[in-house]
Amino acid sequence: MGSAAHSVIAVAIISVITSAAAADTLSVGAGHPFSRIADALARAHDGDVISVGAGSYPDTGLVISKRVSLEGHGWPVLDARGGGTLIDIRADGAKVSGMVLRGVGTSYMKEVGGVWITGAADVTVAGNRFEKDFFGVYGAQARRARIEGNSFTGLGGKESSNGNGVHFWKSDSVRVIGNSIRGHRDGIYLEFTGNSEVTGDTCEGNVRYGLHFMYSHGNRYLGNLFRRNGSGVAVMYSRDVDMRGNRFEENWGAASYGLLLKSISGSRIEDNRFVRNTVAVFQEGSSRIEMRGNLFRANGWALRIVADCDSSRFEGNRFEGNTFDVAYNASPDNTNVFSGNVWDKYQGWDLDKDGIGDVPHRPVELFPTLMQEHPQAMVLLRSHFVTLLNVLERMFPTLSPASLQDERPIMPSARPRPVVPGSAAPSASGRGGSSAMEAS
């Protein structure tokens, strides 16, 4: 290493030491030098910490244009009282933590929220409480933002008068980790936001979707819980998506899904649990989806696949207690492959005891295919006539492609039964309980 390199390292070390030494803590609150957060922000320099004590502060519309850390202690409150954005972050490396941010009102003219991130990089918003805000965190053209360990409570009510909990537009490399989001329009919304990760979040009771993303490529969604949201989870117009270890539970209603896939390609959906959803997975216009190791239990429909989906593989999944396992609106040129799944409706045998059924399983029954066109036929469910139709379709396929079958069905007794909450199937109309649509 030459002398020039040593000089560069020495200058860098001195700069870090000097910066650390120059950092200051500005205290805000009763008995402290500053009574308003805005005054402390005006005096702060890059690297400073603004320590805010307990209490309620009148500040709104705060702009953070320096690399500072705004730290709340004892849950200090910023209340917009129905007004606009509380904090607008425009500086790289800024951080907001420990604050209560509440009361951002509905706006029909522009998006407003508890925290805005505008064109900044490496911003952290962690450990805050967002209460009754139109939007919680809204990021635009942000890079490497980290949203972690916050709780969000939205306005509830109608979609039109409610914003999203965490919303990023035209951003990159965002991390959304371990947040709890309830009562918003969408819990998490990403648009034109790629290379990002959503991990360990709970999205529950949101008006539209627990998670909604569009035109967002190369993202990973790991270990999240999406439960009792109005219309499930929507994934649209994206490629190279990983969804692993998530739970999709009790998303039901007339137009509800556990997971909606629309125009998705080259993606992987593995080791997730779909329990008690009206439709566990609805797939439209999608191709090259690898769906492996998932559990589909007690749903109205486990899979509804539109005929324009192709070249997807369904392997090693377990289907049990669903009213209908697979619905497919028929294409003679099916290129989707089912292999090595466990079907509790399998009626074949295993004479050689290798754990694999000796005859293929055809998961598409005639009745759910007809129901897609004639939902009023529901009244015939469980009738002997429908049973006869399904048997005939299985023996002499007419509406479903002959190629849509599992050539190597795993015998149900060959694998241990996963332990998951819930037991009864919701009806295809979206209601739980002991209706005629429940799986036997």
mmCIF file of N, CA, C and O in Angstrom, residues 222-308:
data_model
loop_
_atom_site.group_PDB
_atom_site.id
_atom_site.type_symbol
_atom_site.label_atom_id
_atom_site.label_comp_id
_atom_site.label_asym_id
_atom_site.label_seq_id
_atom_site.Cartn_x
_atom_site.Cartn_y
_atom_site.Cartn_z
ATOM 1 N N LEU A 222 -40.980 -12.143 2.837
ATOM 2 C CA LEU A 222 -40.607 -13.295 3.659
ATOM 3 C C LEU A 222 -41.267 -13.219 5.037
ATOM 4 O O LEU A 222 -41.155 -12.204 5.746
ATOM 5 N N GLY A 223 -41.934 -14.298 5.431
ATOM 6 C CA GLY A 223 -42.391 -14.436 6.813
ATOM 7 C C GLY A 223 -43.390 -13.396 7.283
ATOM 8 O O GLY A 223 -43.400 -13.054 8.463
ATOM 9 N N ASN A 224 -44.241 -12.920 6.401
ATOM 10 C CA ASN A 224 -45.262 -11.944 6.791
ATOM 11 C C ASN A 224 -46.590 -12.637 7.074
ATOM 12 O O ASN A 224 -46.836 -13.760 6.634
ATOM 13 N N LEU A 225 -47.454 -11.931 7.802
ATOM 14 C CA LEU A 225 -48.814 -12.410 8.062
ATOM 15 C C LEU A 225 -49.800 -11.445 7.412
ATOM 16 O O LEU A 225 -49.781 -10.246 7.701
ATOM 17 N N PHE A 226 -50.662 -11.980 6.540
ATOM 18 C CA PHE A 226 -51.712 -11.195 5.889
ATOM 19 C C PHE A 226 -53.047 -11.820 6.291
ATOM 20 O O PHE A 226 -53.413 -12.889 5.797
ATOM 21 N N ARG A 227 -53.772 -11.151 7.172
ATOM 22 C CA ARG A 227 -54.960 -11.775 7.747
ATOM 23 C C ARG A 227 -56.132 -10.795 7.774
ATOM 24 O O ARG A 227 -55.985 -9.628 8.138
ATOM 25 N N ARG A 228 -57.293 -11.317 7.360
ATOM 26 C CA ARG A 228 -58.575 -10.587 7.436
ATOM 27 C C ARG A 228 -58.508 -9.229 6.750
ATOM 28 O O ARG A 228 -59.058 -8.248 7.248
ATOM 29 N N ASN A 229 -57.807 -9.152 5.638
ATOM 30 C CA ASN A 229 -57.842 -7.929 4.851
ATOM 31 C C ASN A 229 -59.019 -7.995 3.885
ATOM 32 O O ASN A 229 -59.495 -9.083 3.534
ATOM 33 N N GLY A 230 -59.481 -6.825 3.425
ATOM 34 C CA GLY A 230 -60.686 -6.781 2.619
ATOM 35 C C GLY A 230 -60.619 -7.644 1.380
ATOM 36 O O GLY A 230 -61.553 -8.372 1.068
ATOM 37 N N SER A 231 -59.523 -7.589 0.632
ATOM 38 C CA SER A 231 -59.429 -8.324 -0.617
ATOM 39 C C SER A 231 -58.105 -9.051 -0.744
ATOM 40 O O SER A 231 -57.600 -9.234 -1.847
ATOM 41 N N GLY A 232 -57.518 -9.400 0.305
ATOM 42 C CA GLY A 232 -56.315 -10.219 0.258
ATOM 43 C C GLY A 232 -55.068 -9.455 -0.144
ATOM 44 O O GLY A 232 -54.893 -8.294 0.201
ATOM 45 N N VAL A 233 -54.188 -10.134 -0.867
ATOM 46 C CA VAL A 233 -52.894 -9.589 -1.274
ATOM 47 C C VAL A 233 -52.822 -9.573 -2.796
ATOM 48 O O VAL A 233 -53.158 -10.568 -3.436
ATOM 49 N N ALA A 234 -52.390 -8.478 -3.388
ATOM 50 C CA ALA A 234 -52.353 -8.347 -4.844
ATOM 51 C C ALA A 234 -50.928 -8.128 -5.325
ATOM 52 O O ALA A 234 -50.212 -7.274 -4.810
ATOM 53 N N VAL A 235 -50.540 -8.912 -6.307
ATOM 54 C CA VAL A 235 -49.203 -8.841 -6.897
ATOM 55 C C VAL A 235 -49.392 -8.659 -8.403
ATOM 56 O O VAL A 235 -49.942 -9.535 -9.057
ATOM 57 N N MET A 236 -48.941 -7.549 -8.961
ATOM 58 C CA MET A 236 -49.289 -7.233 -10.341
ATOM 59 C C MET A 236 -48.098 -6.733 -11.145
ATOM 60 O O MET A 236 -47.276 -5.968 -10.634
ATOM 61 N N TYR A 237 -48.025 -7.162 -12.377
ATOM 62 C CA TYR A 237 -47.111 -6.606 -13.383
ATOM 63 C C TYR A 237 -45.662 -6.559 -12.883
ATOM 64 O O TYR A 237 -44.980 -5.536 -12.989
ATOM 65 N N SER A 238 -45.202 -7.653 -12.322
ATOM 66 C CA SER A 238 -43.841 -7.698 -11.774
ATOM 67 C C SER A 238 -43.192 -9.022 -12.160
ATOM 68 O O SER A 238 -43.871 -9.981 -12.528
ATOM 69 N N ARG A 239 -41.874 -9.075 -12.055
ATOM 70 C CA ARG A 239 -41.141 -10.313 -12.358
ATOM 71 C C ARG A 239 -40.060 -10.524 -11.302
ATOM 72 O O ARG A 239 -39.690 -9.607 -10.568
ATOM 73 N N ASP A 240 -39.562 -11.758 -11.281
ATOM 74 C CA ASP A 240 -38.485 -12.123 -10.356
ATOM 75 C C ASP A 240 -38.849 -11.774 -8.906
ATOM 76 O O ASP A 240 -38.157 -11.049 -8.211
ATOM 77 N N VAL A 241 -39.975 -12.341 -8.460
ATOM 78 C CA VAL A 241 -40.478 -12.098 -7.107
ATOM 79 C C VAL A 241 -40.319 -13.372 -6.280
ATOM 80 O O VAL A 241 -40.614 -14.468 -6.748
ATOM 81 N N ASP A 242 -39.870 -13.232 -5.040
ATOM 82 C CA ASP A 242 -39.799 -14.346 -4.097
ATOM 83 C C ASP A 242 -40.822 -14.122 -2.991
ATOM 84 O O ASP A 242 -40.806 -13.071 -2.335
ATOM 85 N N MET A 243 -41.686 -15.099 -2.763
ATOM 86 C CA MET A 243 -42.617 -15.046 -1.630
ATOM 87 C C MET A 243 -42.464 -16.353 -0.867
ATOM 88 O O MET A 243 -42.847 -17.417 -1.369
ATOM 89 N N ARG A 244 -41.895 -16.277 0.328
ATOM 90 C CA ARG A 244 -41.591 -17.495 1.093
ATOM 91 C C ARG A 244 -42.024 -17.331 2.556
ATOM 92 O O ARG A 244 -41.820 -16.282 3.158
ATOM 93 N N GLY A 245 -42.572 -18.409 3.086
ATOM 94 C CA GLY A 245 -42.849 -18.457 4.518
ATOM 95 C C GLY A 245 -43.885 -17.471 5.011
ATOM 96 O O GLY A 245 -43.898 -17.141 6.193
ATOM 97 N N ASN A 246 -44.755 -17.008 4.138
ATOM 98 C CA ASN A 246 -45.817 -16.086 4.559
ATOM 99 C C ASN A 246 -47.072 -16.861 4.940
ATOM 100 O O ASN A 246 -47.259 -18.003 4.545
ATOM 101 N N ARG A 247 -47.944 -16.182 5.682
ATOM 102 C CA ARG A 247 -49.235 -16.765 6.055
ATOM 103 C C ARG A 247 -50.356 -15.889 5.507
ATOM 104 O O ARG A 247 -50.396 -14.682 5.755
ATOM 105 N N PHE A 248 -51.257 -16.531 4.770
ATOM 106 C CA PHE A 248 -52.419 -15.848 4.189
ATOM 107 C C PHE A 248 -53.643 -16.454 4.854
ATOM 108 O O PHE A 248 -53.996 -17.596 4.572
ATOM 109 N N GLU A 249 -54.295 -15.715 5.721
ATOM 110 C CA GLU A 249 -55.337 -16.311 6.548
ATOM 111 C C GLU A 249 -56.609 -15.474 6.542
ATOM 112 O O GLU A 249 -56.562 -14.249 6.682
ATOM 113 N N GLU A 250 -57.712 -16.156 6.357
ATOM 114 C CA GLU A 250 -59.049 -15.596 6.587
ATOM 115 C C GLU A 250 -59.303 -14.326 5.799
ATOM 116 O O GLU A 250 -59.920 -13.386 6.284
ATOM 117 N N ASN A 251 -58.813 -14.287 4.571
ATOM 118 C CA ASN A 251 -59.169 -13.197 3.663
ATOM 119 C C ASN A 251 -60.350 -13.681 2.844
ATOM 120 O O ASN A 251 -60.177 -14.465 1.906
ATOM 121 N N TRP A 252 -61.528 -13.264 3.193
ATOM 122 C CA TRP A 252 -62.696 -13.761 2.470
ATOM 123 C C TRP A 252 -63.715 -12.658 2.240
ATOM 124 O O TRP A 252 -63.814 -11.689 2.946
ATOM 125 N N GLY A 253 -64.459 -12.881 1.148
ATOM 126 C CA GLY A 253 -65.466 -11.931 0.701
ATOM 127 C C GLY A 253 -65.778 -12.239 -0.748
ATOM 128 O O GLY A 253 -65.140 -13.091 -1.375
ATOM 129 N N ALA A 254 -66.741 -11.544 -1.321
ATOM 130 C CA ALA A 254 -67.191 -11.855 -2.673
ATOM 131 C C ALA A 254 -66.070 -11.690 -3.701
ATOM 132 O O ALA A 254 -66.059 -12.382 -4.715
ATOM 133 N N ALA A 255 -65.134 -10.764 -3.484
ATOM 134 C CA ALA A 255 -64.031 -10.543 -4.433
ATOM 135 C C ALA A 255 -62.695 -10.631 -3.709
ATOM 136 O O ALA A 255 -61.791 -9.838 -3.955
ATOM 137 N N SER A 256 -62.563 -11.583 -2.834
ATOM 138 C CA SER A 256 -61.381 -11.637 -1.972
ATOM 139 C C SER A 256 -60.481 -12.817 -2.335
ATOM 140 O O SER A 256 -60.941 -13.857 -2.800
ATOM 141 N N TYR A 257 -59.192 -12.620 -2.108
ATOM 142 C CA TYR A 257 -58.192 -13.652 -2.386
ATOM 143 C C TYR A 257 -57.189 -13.690 -1.230
ATOM 144 O O TYR A 257 -56.968 -12.699 -0.548
ATOM 145 N N GLY A 258 -56.585 -14.837 -1.064
ATOM 146 C CA GLY A 258 -55.382 -14.835 -0.241
ATOM 147 C C GLY A 258 -54.270 -14.137 -0.999
ATOM 148 O O GLY A 258 -53.613 -13.237 -0.500
ATOM 149 N N LEU A 259 -54.079 -14.561 -2.253
ATOM 150 C CA LEU A 259 -53.015 -14.001 -3.089
ATOM 151 C C LEU A 259 -53.522 -13.902 -4.526
ATOM 152 O O LEU A 259 -53.937 -14.899 -5.111
ATOM 153 N N LEU A 260 -53.475 -12.709 -5.066
ATOM 154 C CA LEU A 260 -53.859 -12.458 -6.460
ATOM 155 C C LEU A 260 -52.602 -12.222 -7.285
ATOM 156 O O LEU A 260 -51.809 -11.322 -6.981
ATOM 157 N N LEU A 261 -52.408 -13.034 -8.293
ATOM 158 C CA LEU A 261 -51.260 -12.883 -9.190
ATOM 159 C C LEU A 261 -51.766 -12.454 -10.556
ATOM 160 O O LEU A 261 -52.513 -13.189 -11.203
ATOM 161 N N LYS A 262 -51.356 -11.286 -10.992
ATOM 162 C CA LYS A 262 -51.788 -10.792 -12.298
ATOM 163 C C LYS A 262 -50.564 -10.338 -13.090
ATOM 164 O O LYS A 262 -49.832 -9.440 -12.656
ATOM 165 N N SER A 263 -50.329 -10.986 -14.193
ATOM 166 C CA SER A 263 -49.201 -10.634 -15.079
ATOM 167 C C SER A 263 -47.877 -10.685 -14.326
ATOM 168 O O SER A 263 -47.107 -9.722 -14.304
ATOM 169 N N ILE A 264 -47.622 -11.814 -13.680
ATOM 170 C CA ILE A 264 -46.373 -12.071 -12.961
ATOM 171 C C ILE A 264 -45.585 -13.116 -13.740
ATOM 172 O O ILE A 264 -46.154 -14.051 -14.303
ATOM 173 N N SER A 265 -44.272 -12.981 -13.761
ATOM 174 C CA SER A 265 -43.466 -13.965 -14.481
ATOM 175 C C SER A 265 -42.167 -14.232 -13.721
ATOM 176 O O SER A 265 -41.684 -13.389 -12.958
ATOM 177 N N GLY A 266 -41.644 -15.439 -13.955
ATOM 178 C CA GLY A 266 -40.339 -15.795 -13.412
ATOM 179 C C GLY A 266 -40.228 -15.631 -11.905
ATOM 180 O O GLY A 266 -39.229 -15.103 -11.411
ATOM 181 N N SER A 267 -41.213 -16.107 -11.158
ATOM 182 C CA SER A 267 -41.240 -15.873 -9.709
ATOM 183 C C SER A 267 -41.416 -17.177 -8.944
ATOM 184 O O SER A 267 -41.790 -18.206 -9.505
ATOM 185 N N ARG A 268 -41.182 -17.108 -7.637
ATOM 186 C CA ARG A 268 -41.205 -18.280 -6.786
ATOM 187 C C ARG A 268 -42.117 -18.030 -5.570
ATOM 188 O O ARG A 268 -41.953 -17.020 -4.885
ATOM 189 N N ILE A 269 -43.014 -18.991 -5.330
ATOM 190 C CA ILE A 269 -43.942 -18.909 -4.199
ATOM 191 C C ILE A 269 -43.794 -20.209 -3.430
ATOM 192 O O ILE A 269 -44.291 -21.256 -3.853
ATOM 193 N N GLU A 270 -43.105 -20.165 -2.310
ATOM 194 C CA GLU A 270 -42.699 -21.397 -1.642
ATOM 195 C C GLU A 270 -42.948 -21.341 -0.139
ATOM 196 O O GLU A 270 -42.750 -20.309 0.508
ATOM 197 N N ASP A 271 -43.348 -22.469 0.402
ATOM 198 C CA ASP A 271 -43.456 -22.682 1.849
ATOM 199 C C ASP A 271 -44.369 -21.665 2.534
ATOM 200 O O ASP A 271 -44.134 -21.249 3.669
ATOM 201 N N ASN A 272 -45.413 -21.254 1.850
ATOM 202 C CA ASN A 272 -46.416 -20.376 2.449
ATOM 203 C C ASN A 272 -47.597 -21.199 2.946
ATOM 204 O O ASN A 272 -47.782 -22.348 2.543
ATOM 205 N N ARG A 273 -48.436 -20.581 3.788
ATOM 206 C CA ARG A 273 -49.630 -21.243 4.293
ATOM 207 C C ARG A 273 -50.858 -20.421 3.913
ATOM 208 O O ARG A 273 -50.933 -19.231 4.213
ATOM 209 N N PHE A 274 -51.787 -21.069 3.234
ATOM 210 C CA PHE A 274 -53.036 -20.435 2.826
ATOM 211 C C PHE A 274 -54.156 -21.141 3.585
ATOM 212 O O PHE A 274 -54.475 -22.304 3.292
ATOM 213 N N VAL A 275 -54.740 -20.457 4.525
ATOM 214 C CA VAL A 275 -55.731 -21.090 5.400
ATOM 215 C C VAL A 275 -56.989 -20.229 5.455
ATOM 216 O O VAL A 275 -56.931 -19.028 5.760
ATOM 217 N N ARG A 276 -58.114 -20.850 5.106
ATOM 218 C CA ARG A 276 -59.436 -20.220 5.229
ATOM 219 C C ARG A 276 -59.551 -18.910 4.451
ATOM 220 O O ARG A 276 -59.928 -17.875 4.994
ATOM 221 N N ASN A 277 -59.212 -18.961 3.184
ATOM 222 C CA ASN A 277 -59.461 -17.835 2.288
ATOM 223 C C ASN A 277 -60.557 -18.221 1.292
ATOM 224 O O ASN A 277 -60.712 -19.404 0.952
ATOM 225 N N THR A 278 -61.305 -17.242 0.798
ATOM 226 C CA THR A 278 -62.304 -17.563 -0.222
ATOM 227 C C THR A 278 -61.631 -18.202 -1.426
ATOM 228 O O THR A 278 -62.033 -19.261 -1.905
ATOM 229 N N VAL A 279 -60.600 -17.543 -1.963
ATOM 230 C CA VAL A 279 -59.741 -18.119 -2.994
ATOM 231 C C VAL A 279 -58.302 -17.966 -2.491
ATOM 232 O O VAL A 279 -57.853 -16.850 -2.258
ATOM 233 N N ALA A 280 -57.622 -19.062 -2.305
ATOM 234 C CA ALA A 280 -56.259 -18.951 -1.767
ATOM 235 C C ALA A 280 -55.342 -18.240 -2.766
ATOM 236 O O ALA A 280 -54.673 -17.271 -2.421
ATOM 237 N N VAL A 281 -55.307 -18.716 -4.012
ATOM 238 C CA VAL A 281 -54.468 -18.097 -5.049
ATOM 239 C C VAL A 281 -55.282 -17.973 -6.324
ATOM 240 O O VAL A 281 -55.837 -18.959 -6.818
ATOM 241 N N PHE A 282 -55.357 -16.749 -6.843
ATOM 242 C CA PHE A 282 -55.963 -16.510 -8.148
ATOM 243 C C PHE A 282 -54.860 -16.086 -9.095
ATOM 244 O O PHE A 282 -54.132 -15.130 -8.819
ATOM 245 N N GLN A 283 -54.725 -16.771 -10.194
ATOM 246 C CA GLN A 283 -53.599 -16.541 -11.100
ATOM 247 C C GLN A 283 -54.119 -16.198 -12.487
ATOM 248 O O GLN A 283 -54.861 -16.968 -13.092
ATOM 249 N N GLU A 284 -53.705 -15.044 -13.002
ATOM 250 C CA GLU A 284 -54.175 -14.573 -14.305
ATOM 251 C C GLU A 284 -53.008 -13.970 -15.095
ATOM 252 O O GLU A 284 -52.218 -13.182 -14.567
ATOM 253 N N GLY A 285 -52.868 -14.357 -16.338
ATOM 254 C CA GLY A 285 -51.859 -13.766 -17.212
ATOM 255 C C GLY A 285 -50.442 -13.956 -16.706
ATOM 256 O O GLY A 285 -49.574 -13.120 -16.981
ATOM 257 N N SER A 286 -50.182 -15.033 -15.994
ATOM 258 C CA SER A 286 -48.872 -15.228 -15.370
ATOM 259 C C SER A 286 -48.170 -16.438 -15.990
ATOM 260 O O SER A 286 -48.822 -17.381 -16.461
ATOM 261 N N SER A 287 -46.857 -16.424 -15.950
ATOM 262 C CA SER A 287 -46.102 -17.531 -16.531
ATOM 263 C C SER A 287 -44.834 -17.773 -15.729
ATOM 264 O O SER A 287 -44.328 -16.882 -15.042
ATOM 265 N N ARG A 288 -44.348 -18.995 -15.824
ATOM 266 C CA ARG A 288 -43.099 -19.413 -15.187
ATOM 267 C C ARG A 288 -43.111 -19.131 -13.675
ATOM 268 O O ARG A 288 -42.184 -18.588 -13.126
ATOM 269 N N ILE A 289 -44.205 -19.515 -13.030
ATOM 270 C CA ILE A 289 -44.313 -19.422 -11.571
ATOM 271 C C ILE A 289 -43.938 -20.778 -10.973
ATOM 272 O O ILE A 289 -44.479 -21.805 -11.374
ATOM 273 N N GLU A 290 -43.011 -20.775 -10.035
ATOM 274 C CA GLU A 290 -42.642 -21.992 -9.318
ATOM 275 C C GLU A 290 -43.371 -21.974 -7.974
ATOM 276 O O GLU A 290 -43.063 -21.161 -7.102
ATOM 277 N N MET A 291 -44.320 -22.875 -7.818
ATOM 278 C CA MET A 291 -45.108 -22.907 -6.588
ATOM 279 C C MET A 291 -44.837 -24.235 -5.888
ATOM 280 O O MET A 291 -45.313 -25.287 -6.328
ATOM 281 N N ARG A 292 -44.084 -24.181 -4.796
ATOM 282 C CA ARG A 292 -43.627 -25.407 -4.133
ATOM 283 C C ARG A 292 -43.825 -25.328 -2.608
ATOM 284 O O ARG A 292 -43.651 -24.280 -2.003
ATOM 285 N N GLY A 293 -44.139 -26.479 -2.045
ATOM 286 C CA GLY A 293 -44.126 -26.612 -0.586
ATOM 287 C C GLY A 293 -45.160 -25.796 0.155
ATOM 288 O O GLY A 293 -45.014 -25.575 1.352
ATOM 289 N N ASN A 294 -46.187 -25.357 -0.524
ATOM 290 C CA ASN A 294 -47.220 -24.560 0.136
ATOM 291 C C ASN A 294 -48.319 -25.452 0.706
ATOM 292 O O ASN A 294 -48.579 -26.538 0.196
ATOM 293 N N LEU A 295 -48.959 -24.952 1.745
ATOM 294 C CA LEU A 295 -50.105 -25.633 2.333
ATOM 295 C C LEU A 295 -51.373 -24.877 1.966
ATOM 296 O O LEU A 295 -51.466 -23.663 2.188
ATOM 297 N N PHE A 296 -52.337 -25.585 1.395
ATOM 298 C CA PHE A 296 -53.651 -25.017 1.087
ATOM 299 C C PHE A 296 -54.667 -25.755 1.950
ATOM 300 O O PHE A 296 -54.962 -26.925 1.705
ATOM 301 N N ARG A 297 -55.193 -25.062 2.916
ATOM 302 C CA ARG A 297 -56.075 -25.769 3.849
ATOM 303 C C ARG A 297 -57.362 -24.975 4.091
ATOM 304 O O ARG A 297 -57.327 -23.776 4.372
ATOM 305 N N ALA A 298 -58.483 -25.667 3.943
ATOM 306 C CA ALA A 298 -59.796 -25.143 4.326
ATOM 307 C C ALA A 298 -60.148 -23.857 3.606
ATOM 308 O O ALA A 298 -60.752 -22.948 4.179
ATOM 309 N N ASN A 299 -59.751 -23.752 2.340
ATOM 310 C CA ASN A 299 -60.146 -22.602 1.524
ATOM 311 C C ASN A 299 -61.383 -22.949 0.695
ATOM 312 O O ASN A 299 -61.690 -24.130 0.476
ATOM 313 N N GLY A 300 -62.088 -21.918 0.180
ATOM 314 C CA GLY A 300 -63.161 -22.162 -0.780
ATOM 315 C C GLY A 300 -62.576 -22.769 -2.044
ATOM 316 O O GLY A 300 -62.892 -23.891 -2.416
ATOM 317 N N TRP A 301 -61.728 -22.022 -2.725
ATOM 318 C CA TRP A 301 -60.908 -22.547 -3.817
ATOM 319 C C TRP A 301 -59.448 -22.469 -3.383
ATOM 320 O O TRP A 301 -59.013 -21.439 -2.835
ATOM 321 N N ALA A 302 -58.694 -23.502 -3.624
ATOM 322 C CA ALA A 302 -57.259 -23.409 -3.361
ATOM 323 C C ALA A 302 -56.570 -22.650 -4.498
ATOM 324 O O ALA A 302 -55.825 -21.702 -4.259
ATOM 325 N N LEU A 303 -56.831 -23.066 -5.733
ATOM 326 C CA LEU A 303 -56.221 -22.423 -6.899
ATOM 327 C C LEU A 303 -57.284 -22.147 -7.944
ATOM 328 O O LEU A 303 -58.058 -23.038 -8.291
ATOM 329 N N ARG A 304 -57.328 -20.908 -8.434
ATOM 330 C CA ARG A 304 -58.128 -20.596 -9.614
ATOM 331 C C ARG A 304 -57.166 -20.076 -10.668
ATOM 332 O O ARG A 304 -56.523 -19.031 -10.486
ATOM 333 N N ILE A 305 -57.057 -20.813 -11.742
ATOM 334 C CA ILE A 305 -56.063 -20.498 -12.771
ATOM 335 C C ILE A 305 -56.783 -20.161 -14.070
ATOM 336 O O ILE A 305 -57.581 -20.961 -14.568
ATOM 337 N N VAL A 306 -56.469 -19.002 -14.584
ATOM 338 C CA VAL A 306 -57.057 -18.601 -15.860
ATOM 339 C C VAL A 306 -56.232 -19.219 -16.980
ATOM 340 O O VAL A 306 -55.014 -19.401 -16.877
ATOM 341 N N ALA A 307 -56.900 -19.527 -18.085
ATOM 342 C CA ALA A 307 -56.253 -20.293 -19.157
ATOM 343 C C ALA A 307 -55.073 -19.577 -19.789
ATOM 344 O O ALA A 307 -54.260 -20.205 -20.477
ATOM 345 N N ASP A 308 -54.937 -18.246 -19.585
ATOM 346 C CA ASP A 308 -53.793 -17.547 -20.180
ATOM 347 C C ASP A 308 -52.532 -17.666 -19.322
ATOM 348 O O ASP A 308 -51.539 -16.988 -19.603
#
